[in-house]
Coordinates of C-alpha atoms in Angstrom, one line a residue:
M1293 CA -47.9 63.0 -94.2
F1294 CA -46.5 61.8 -90.8
K1295 CA -44.4 64.9 -90.5
K1296 CA -47.3 67.3 -91.4
I1297 CA -49.4 65.7 -88.5
H1298 CA -46.2 66.0 -85.7
F1299 CA -45.8 69.5 -86.7
V1300 CA -49.4 70.3 -86.1
S1301 CA -49.5 68.6 -82.9
I1302 CA -46.4 70.8 -81.2
A1303 CA -48.3 73.8 -82.9
I1304 CA -51.7 73.0 -80.5
V1305 CA -49.7 72.3 -77.4
F1306 CA -47.6 75.5 -77.6
L1307 CA -51.0 77.1 -78.0
L1308 CA -52.3 75.8 -75.3
I1309 CA -49.0 76.5 -72.9
I1310 CA -49.2 80.1 -73.8
P1311 CA -52.7 80.8 -72.0
F1312 CA -51.5 79.6 -68.8
F1313 CA -48.2 81.5 -68.3
S1314 CA -49.8 84.6 -69.5
F1315 CA -52.6 83.6 -66.6
A1316 CA -50.0 83.0 -63.6
K1317 CA -47.9 86.0 -64.9
A1318 CA -51.0 88.3 -64.5
D1319 CA -52.3 86.7 -61.2
K1320 CA -48.7 87.1 -59.6
S1321 CA -48.4 90.6 -60.5
N1322 CA -51.9 91.3 -59.0
L1323 CA -50.8 90.1 -55.4
P1324 CA -51.2 93.1 -52.6
L1325 CA -48.1 94.2 -51.8
K1326 CA -47.3 94.7 -47.6
T1327 CA -44.8 96.8 -45.9
V1328 CA -42.1 95.2 -44.0
Y1329 CA -39.4 96.4 -42.1
H1330 CA -35.5 95.7 -41.9
V1331 CA -34.4 96.2 -38.3
K1332 CA -31.0 97.4 -36.9
I1333 CA -30.3 98.2 -33.5
S1334 CA -26.8 100.4 -32.8
G1335 CA -26.1 100.7 -36.9
K1336 CA -26.1 96.4 -37.2
E1337 CA -29.1 95.1 -39.2
I1338 CA -30.4 91.9 -37.3
G1339 CA -33.2 90.8 -39.1
T1340 CA -36.6 91.7 -41.2
V1341 CA -40.2 92.3 -39.4
S1342 CA -43.6 92.7 -40.4
E1343 CA -44.3 95.1 -37.5
K1344 CA -42.0 97.1 -35.4
E1345 CA -44.2 96.2 -32.4
I1346 CA -42.8 92.5 -32.8
V1347 CA -39.0 94.2 -32.1
E1348 CA -40.3 96.5 -29.1
E1349 CA -42.1 93.8 -28.1
A1350 CA -39.0 91.5 -27.4
I1351 CA -37.0 94.4 -26.4
Q1352 CA -39.2 95.5 -23.6
Q1353 CA -39.4 91.3 -22.5
K1354 CA -35.5 92.1 -22.0
L1355 CA -35.6 95.1 -20.1
S1356 CA -37.9 93.9 -17.9
Q1357 CA -36.1 90.8 -17.1
L1358 CA -32.8 93.1 -16.1
E1359 CA -35.1 95.5 -14.2
K1360 CA -36.2 92.6 -12.1
Q1361 CA -33.0 90.9 -11.8
Y1362 CA -31.5 94.5 -10.9
P1363 CA -34.2 96.2 -9.4
Q1364 CA -31.7 99.1 -8.3
L1365 CA -30.9 99.9 -11.5
T1366 CA -32.1 101.8 -14.9
F1367 CA -31.8 100.6 -18.4
S1368 CA -32.2 102.3 -21.9
A1369 CA -33.3 100.3 -24.8
P1370 CA -30.8 100.2 -27.6
K1371 CA -31.3 102.8 -30.8
I1372 CA -33.5 101.3 -33.5
T1373 CA -33.9 101.9 -36.5
Y1374 CA -36.3 100.8 -39.4
D1375 CA -36.3 100.6 -43.2
A1376 CA -39.7 100.1 -44.5
E1377 CA -39.9 98.1 -48.0
Q1378 CA -43.0 97.2 -50.2
T1379 CA -42.9 93.7 -50.9
S1380 CA -45.2 91.0 -51.7
R1381 CA -43.1 88.4 -50.5
L1382 CA -43.6 86.4 -47.2
V1383 CA -41.3 87.6 -44.1
T1384 CA -41.0 86.0 -40.9
D1385 CA -40.0 87.9 -37.8
D1386 CA -38.3 84.8 -36.0
A1387 CA -34.7 86.1 -36.8
A1388 CA -34.7 89.4 -35.7
V1389 CA -36.7 88.1 -32.0
K1390 CA -34.2 85.4 -31.7
W1391 CA -31.2 87.7 -32.1
I1392 CA -32.9 90.2 -29.7
H1393 CA -33.2 87.2 -26.9
K1394 CA -29.8 85.8 -27.3
R1395 CA -27.5 88.5 -28.2
L1396 CA -28.6 91.7 -27.5
K1397 CA -26.8 93.5 -25.1
I1398 CA -28.9 95.7 -23.1
K1399 CA -26.2 98.2 -20.7
A1400 CA -27.0 100.0 -17.0
N1401 CA -27.3 103.5 -16.8
A1402 CA -24.3 104.1 -14.4
V1403 CA -21.6 106.3 -13.4
T1404 CA -17.7 105.2 -13.3
I1405 CA -15.2 106.6 -11.0
M1406 CA -12.0 106.5 -12.9
F1407 CA -8.4 106.7 -10.7
G1408 CA -6.2 107.3 -14.0
E1409 CA -6.3 103.6 -15.9
H1410 CA -8.5 102.1 -13.6
S1411 CA -12.4 102.8 -12.5
V1412 CA -15.1 101.5 -10.7
A1413 CA -18.9 101.6 -11.5
V1414 CA -21.6 102.6 -9.0
K1415 CA -25.0 103.2 -9.4
N1416 CA -25.3 107.3 -9.7
K1417 CA -23.5 110.1 -8.9
T1418 CA -24.4 109.9 -5.4
D1419 CA -22.7 106.3 -4.4
A1420 CA -19.7 107.8 -6.3
N1421 CA -19.6 110.4 -3.9
K1422 CA -19.9 108.6 -1.0
V1423 CA -17.1 105.8 -2.3
I1424 CA -14.7 108.6 -2.6
E1425 CA -15.9 109.7 1.2
Q1426 CA -15.6 106.3 2.5
L1427 CA -12.4 105.6 0.9
K1428 CA -10.6 108.7 2.7
S1429 CA -12.6 107.9 5.8
K1430 CA -11.2 104.6 5.9
Y1431 CA -7.7 105.3 7.0
V1432 CA -9.1 108.4 8.8
P1433 CA -8.0 106.9 13.1
S1434 CA -11.0 106.7 15.3
L1435 CA -9.7 108.5 18.0
Q1436 CA -9.9 107.9 21.9
P1437 CA -10.6 110.5 24.3
K1438 CA -7.3 110.8 26.0
E1439 CA -5.7 111.3 22.0
Q1440 CA -4.3 114.7 21.0
T1441 CA -4.2 114.0 16.9
N1442 CA -5.4 117.0 14.7
I1443 CA -6.0 116.0 11.0
L1444 CA -4.6 118.4 8.7
D1445 CA -5.9 117.2 5.1
V1446 CA -6.9 113.7 3.5
S1447 CA -6.5 113.4 -0.6
L1448 CA -6.1 110.3 -2.8
S1449 CA -2.7 109.8 -4.8
T1450 CA -5.0 110.2 -7.7
E1451 CA -7.7 112.6 -8.2
P1452 CA -11.1 111.0 -9.3
V1453 CA -12.8 111.6 -12.6
I1454 CA -16.7 111.0 -12.3
K1455 CA -18.5 110.4 -15.6
E1456 CA -21.7 108.8 -16.4
A1457 CA -21.1 105.5 -18.6
K1458 CA -23.7 102.5 -19.9
V1459 CA -22.0 99.6 -18.0
E1460 CA -22.9 95.5 -17.8
P1461 CA -25.0 95.1 -15.2
E1462 CA -23.0 93.0 -13.3
S1463 CA -20.0 95.2 -12.9
V1464 CA -22.2 98.0 -11.1
L1465 CA -20.9 98.1 -7.5
S1466 CA -22.8 98.8 -3.8
V1467 CA -20.8 101.6 -2.2
E1468 CA -19.2 98.9 0.3
D1469 CA -18.1 96.9 -2.4
A1470 CA -16.6 99.7 -4.2
V1471 CA -14.6 100.8 -1.7
N1472 CA -13.5 97.3 -0.9
Y1473 CA -12.5 97.2 -4.3
V1474 CA -10.3 100.2 -4.8
A1475 CA -8.6 99.9 -1.8
K1476 CA -7.8 96.2 -2.9
G1477 CA -7.1 96.9 -6.3
T1478 CA -5.7 94.5 -9.0
L1479 CA -2.8 92.2 -9.1
E1480 CA 0.3 93.4 -10.6
E1481 CA 3.3 91.0 -10.5
Q1482 CA 6.1 91.7 -8.3
I1483 CA 9.4 89.8 -8.6
H1484 CA 12.1 89.7 -5.3
T1485 CA 15.7 89.2 -5.9
V1486 CA 17.3 87.4 -2.9
R1487 CA 19.7 89.3 -1.3
E1488 CA 22.9 87.6 1.0
G1489 CA 21.3 86.9 4.4
E1490 CA 17.5 86.4 3.5
V1491 CA 15.5 84.0 4.3
L1492 CA 11.8 82.8 3.6
S1493 CA 10.3 84.2 6.5
T1494 CA 12.0 87.7 6.3
I1495 CA 10.9 88.2 2.9
A1496 CA 7.7 87.2 3.3
K1497 CA 7.0 90.0 6.1
Q1498 CA 8.8 92.8 3.9
Y1499 CA 5.7 92.1 1.5
N1500 CA 2.8 91.6 4.2
L1501 CA 2.7 87.7 3.4
T1502 CA 3.2 84.5 5.4
T1503 CA 6.2 81.9 4.3
E1504 CA 2.6 79.9 3.2
Q1505 CA 1.6 82.6 0.6
I1506 CA 5.3 82.8 -0.9
L1507 CA 5.4 78.7 -0.9
L1508 CA 2.2 78.8 -3.0
L1509 CA 3.4 82.0 -5.1
N1510 CA 6.5 80.0 -6.4
P1511 CA 5.7 75.9 -6.1
D1512 CA 9.2 74.9 -7.2
I1513 CA 10.6 75.9 -3.4
K1514 CA 10.2 74.1 -0.1
V1515 CA 10.1 75.6 3.1
D1516 CA 13.7 74.4 4.1
S1517 CA 15.0 75.1 0.4
L1518 CA 18.3 76.9 0.6
L1519 CA 17.7 80.6 -1.2
Q1520 CA 20.6 81.3 -3.9
I1521 CA 21.9 84.8 -3.8
G1522 CA 20.2 86.9 -7.1
Q1523 CA 17.5 84.1 -7.0
K1524 CA 14.0 85.6 -8.0
L1525 CA 10.9 84.9 -6.3
N1526 CA 7.4 85.5 -7.2
V1527 CA 6.0 88.1 -4.4
T1528 CA 2.6 89.1 -6.1
V1529 CA 0.6 91.3 -4.0
Y1530 CA -2.6 93.1 -4.6
Q1531 CA -1.8 96.9 -5.0
P1532 CA -4.8 99.9 -4.4
L1533 CA -6.2 101.6 -7.4
V1534 CA -5.8 104.4 -5.2
D1535 CA -3.8 105.7 -1.8
V1536 CA -5.2 107.6 0.5
I1537 CA -2.8 110.5 1.7
V1538 CA -3.4 111.4 5.2
K1539 CA -1.6 114.2 6.9
E1540 CA -1.9 114.8 10.9
R1541 CA -0.5 116.4 13.5
A1542 CA 0.1 114.1 17.1
N1543 CA 1.1 114.7 20.5
Q1544 CA 2.9 111.9 22.0
I1545 CA 4.3 111.5 25.3
E1546 CA 7.7 109.8 25.4
E1547 CA 10.5 108.4 27.6
I1548 CA 14.0 110.3 27.6
P1549 CA 16.7 107.8 27.7
Y1550 CA 18.8 108.1 30.5
E1551 CA 23.1 108.4 30.2
I1552 CA 25.9 106.1 31.6
E1553 CA 28.7 107.8 33.0
T1554 CA 31.4 105.6 33.3
I1555 CA 34.6 106.8 35.5
P1556 CA 37.6 104.9 35.7
N1557 CA 39.2 104.2 39.2
E1558 CA 42.5 102.9 39.1
R1559 CA 42.2 101.3 42.8
M1560 CA 39.8 99.0 41.4
Y1561 CA 40.2 95.9 39.7
K1562 CA 39.9 96.0 35.8
G1563 CA 36.1 94.2 35.1
D1564 CA 34.7 95.5 38.6
I1565 CA 31.9 97.8 38.4
K1566 CA 30.1 99.9 41.2
V1567 CA 27.3 101.8 40.6
T1568 CA 26.9 105.0 43.1
Q1569 CA 23.9 106.5 41.0
E1570 CA 20.9 104.8 39.6
G1571 CA 19.6 106.0 36.0
K1572 CA 16.0 107.4 35.5
N1573 CA 14.6 108.0 32.4
G1574 CA 12.9 111.7 31.9
Q1575 CA 9.9 112.6 29.8
K1576 CA 9.0 114.9 26.8
E1577 CA 6.2 115.5 24.9
V1578 CA 6.8 115.7 21.2
L1579 CA 4.6 117.5 18.4
Y1580 CA 4.9 115.2 14.9
Q1581 CA 3.6 116.3 11.8
L1582 CA 2.8 112.3 10.2
T1583 CA 2.3 111.7 6.9
K1584 CA 0.8 108.3 6.0
K1585 CA -0.2 106.3 3.3
N1586 CA -3.3 103.8 3.2
G1587 CA -2.8 103.9 7.1
Q1588 CA 1.2 103.5 7.4
I1589 CA 3.4 106.2 8.2
V1590 CA 5.6 107.1 5.6
K1591 CA 6.9 110.9 7.2
K1592 CA 7.4 111.8 10.5
E1593 CA 8.6 115.0 11.6
V1594 CA 9.2 116.8 14.9
I1595 CA 7.6 120.3 15.0
N1596 CA 8.3 120.7 18.6
E1597 CA 9.2 118.8 22.0
T1598 CA 9.0 119.9 25.5
I1599 CA 10.6 118.6 28.2
I1600 CA 8.3 117.3 31.4
K1601 CA 11.0 115.3 33.3
E1602 CA 14.9 115.6 33.3
P1603 CA 16.8 112.2 33.3
V1604 CA 18.9 111.5 36.0
K1605 CA 21.8 109.9 34.9
K1606 CA 23.7 106.4 35.8
I1607 CA 27.1 106.8 37.6
V1608 CA 29.0 103.6 37.1
I1609 CA 32.8 103.3 38.7
K1610 CA 34.5 101.0 37.0
G1611 CA 38.2 99.5 37.7
T1612 CA 41.0 100.1 35.5
K1613 CA 43.6 98.0 37.5
V1614 CA 44.8 95.3 35.8
L1615 CA 44.5 91.8 37.7
S1616 CA 47.9 90.0 37.8
S1617 CA 47.9 86.5 37.8
R1618 CA 51.1 86.1 39.5
G1619 CA 51.0 85.8 43.6
T1620 CA 53.4 88.2 45.2
G1621 CA 54.6 84.6 47.7
R1622 CA 53.0 86.3 50.8
F1623 CA 49.7 84.8 51.5
A1624 CA 46.9 86.3 54.0
W1625 CA 44.3 84.4 56.2
P1626 CA 41.9 82.6 54.1
T1627 CA 39.1 83.2 55.8
V1628 CA 37.0 85.8 57.5
G1629 CA 37.7 85.5 60.7
G1630 CA 37.6 81.3 62.3
Y1631 CA 40.6 79.3 64.4
I1632 CA 43.2 77.3 63.6
S1633 CA 41.9 74.0 64.8
S1634 CA 44.8 71.2 63.4
R1635 CA 47.9 72.4 62.1
M1636 CA 50.0 70.2 59.4
G1637 CA 51.7 66.9 60.6
Y1638 CA 50.8 63.7 62.5
R1639 CA 47.7 63.0 64.3
W1640 CA 45.8 59.8 65.2
G1641 CA 48.6 58.0 63.5
E1642 CA 48.3 59.9 60.1
F1643 CA 50.0 62.5 58.5
H1644 CA 48.2 65.8 58.2
K1645 CA 48.9 67.1 55.0
G1646 CA 47.2 70.7 55.9
T1647 CA 46.4 73.3 58.1
D1648 CA 42.7 73.7 59.3
I1649 CA 40.2 76.6 60.1
A1650 CA 37.4 76.2 61.7
G1651 CA 34.6 78.7 61.7
S1652 CA 30.8 79.8 61.0
S1653 CA 29.3 77.3 58.1
S1654 CA 28.7 79.5 54.6
S1655 CA 31.4 82.3 56.3
P1656 CA 33.5 83.4 53.2
I1657 CA 36.5 81.5 51.6
L1658 CA 39.5 83.9 50.5
A1659 CA 42.1 83.5 47.5
A1660 CA 45.5 83.5 50.0
D1661 CA 47.3 85.2 47.0
N1662 CA 46.6 86.4 43.3
G1663 CA 46.6 83.4 40.7
I1664 CA 44.7 81.4 38.5
V1665 CA 42.0 79.0 39.0
T1666 CA 43.6 75.5 37.9
F1667 CA 40.7 73.0 39.4
A1668 CA 37.0 73.5 40.8
G1669 CA 34.8 71.3 41.5
W1670 CA 34.2 67.8 43.8
D1671 CA 37.2 65.7 44.6
G1672 CA 36.6 62.9 46.8
D1673 CA 37.5 63.1 50.5
Y1674 CA 38.4 66.8 49.8
G1675 CA 34.6 67.4 48.8
N1676 CA 34.1 70.5 47.5
K1677 CA 37.7 71.8 46.0
V1678 CA 39.6 74.8 44.8
V1679 CA 43.0 74.5 43.6
I1680 CA 44.9 78.2 42.8
N1681 CA 48.0 78.3 40.8
H1682 CA 50.0 81.1 42.1
R1683 CA 52.3 81.1 39.0
N1684 CA 55.5 81.9 41.0
G1685 CA 56.0 78.2 42.1
F1686 CA 53.4 78.4 44.8
K1687 CA 50.1 76.3 44.7
T1688 CA 47.1 76.6 47.0
V1689 CA 44.5 73.6 47.6
Y1690 CA 41.1 74.7 49.6
A1691 CA 39.2 71.8 50.6
H1692 CA 35.5 70.9 52.4
M1693 CA 34.0 74.1 50.9
N1694 CA 30.1 74.4 51.3
S1695 CA 30.0 76.1 47.5
I1696 CA 32.2 77.2 44.9
T1697 CA 32.1 80.9 43.4
V1698 CA 35.0 80.3 41.0
K1699 CA 35.5 78.4 37.7
R1700 CA 38.5 76.8 36.1
G1701 CA 40.6 79.4 34.3
Q1702 CA 39.7 82.7 36.3
T1703 CA 42.0 85.1 37.3
V1704 CA 41.5 85.3 40.9
A1705 CA 42.7 88.4 43.6
K1706 CA 44.6 88.3 46.8
G1707 CA 41.5 88.4 49.6
S1708 CA 38.7 87.8 47.0
K1709 CA 35.9 84.9 47.5
I1710 CA 36.3 81.7 46.0
G1711 CA 33.4 80.3 48.0
T1712 CA 32.0 79.7 51.2
M1713 CA 33.3 77.5 54.4
G1714 CA 31.5 73.6 54.9
S1715 CA 32.1 70.4 56.2
T1716 CA 31.8 68.2 52.6
G1717 CA 33.9 65.0 51.9
E1718 CA 35.6 63.3 54.6
S1719 CA 35.4 66.1 57.2
T1720 CA 34.6 66.1 60.6
G1721 CA 32.8 69.5 61.1
T1722 CA 32.8 73.0 59.5
H1723 CA 36.0 74.1 58.4
L1724 CA 38.5 75.0 55.9
H1725 CA 41.6 72.5 55.2
I1726 CA 44.2 74.7 53.3
E1727 CA 47.6 72.7 51.9
L1728 CA 50.4 74.8 50.5
Y1729 CA 52.8 73.2 47.7
N1730 CA 56.3 75.1 46.6
N1731 CA 57.2 73.5 43.0
G1732 CA 55.3 70.8 44.0
E1733 CA 56.5 70.2 47.4
L1734 CA 53.9 70.2 50.3
V1735 CA 55.0 73.0 52.8
N1736 CA 54.1 74.6 55.9
F1737 CA 51.3 76.9 55.0
L1738 CA 51.0 78.9 58.3
Q1739 CA 55.0 79.5 57.8
Y1740 CA 54.7 81.4 54.6
L1741 CA 51.4 83.7 56.3
R1742 CA 52.4 87.2 56.2

């Protein structure tokens, strides 16, 4: 009895549930269908929206922002495609709109100037042509009225290619910035290998750098570091994207250096020189053809030369006679003029060791014979003194001189000037005190005078 009642209860519940599910199914199938759009930008699906206008409005907002930020540029909206679908499910527009605002990259309409592998972007073709013209004129000299320079040709080492492109707006440069960028270029690593005799300053000069810049590029060396042959140094410099080649002709007035003609003279001592004609530089007008790269001359050819003024050569008489340091044994009068004021011998109770020759102040004193100067300087009572060894046993001493014009070790010729007359040391007046020694023994100078 209990089982029968339980079965009946289950049957009643089942009969009550079936109508409910049937009603629910019938209700869902009767919901209205809506058209939604799967959005693709440049072929990539970014989300689903209920209206196309939502996408277009979000893109327009982004375009307006860019146009306000870059008023000089124009922009093109990306290619948008929509795949429509009929559905009754609920669709939100958030995902697509967020993607547009955060991830969509809208590029500017521009043109690029290609220099081989390198390029620069500007607003339009007009600006591109201005960049090329200003780049060329950057290295064409501004001529002064008196200069005679004729520009033959201005070209670029790489022929530029101009083409339309879509680029990031921040990469579009003004004409001035584009010219500077192309002229300055990009970094290309350069390494210098140290050679014998090189120092930091000379290496820096080769690469138009300062010593400080090389030190910054090579932190492991210091200004006083000893460079080793074969050592590698970083000398990285900017390389322009393209070289400007200028060919020109220029007239220049140049000096013609005078020649020196040397005429030997066997009667003059070796080392003696006499100029008989002074030299004068000439002048010439030279027509050059120059090739410059980025303002630096890389080739210089002479086209024509015209002599304006001939140079005058310098004529020099040069002595070839070898001066002997050995004396002749015959002594000459050691002054220009003068007279004997005191002879060798006793005077005033003392022995006078030499011969005094009086004369005018600063008159020349001459070597009495060939020899080598063994002393030239101050010596107490003698004042300014010169001693000459005649290398034949004789030695002469010259004292009380006002000035000395020879130095120790110098070979002097008989009759050559060795100083001037004075009254230095223990002296009673302007005169020359001369002593003569033969093999170390004091002798009378006047007895050997010839």
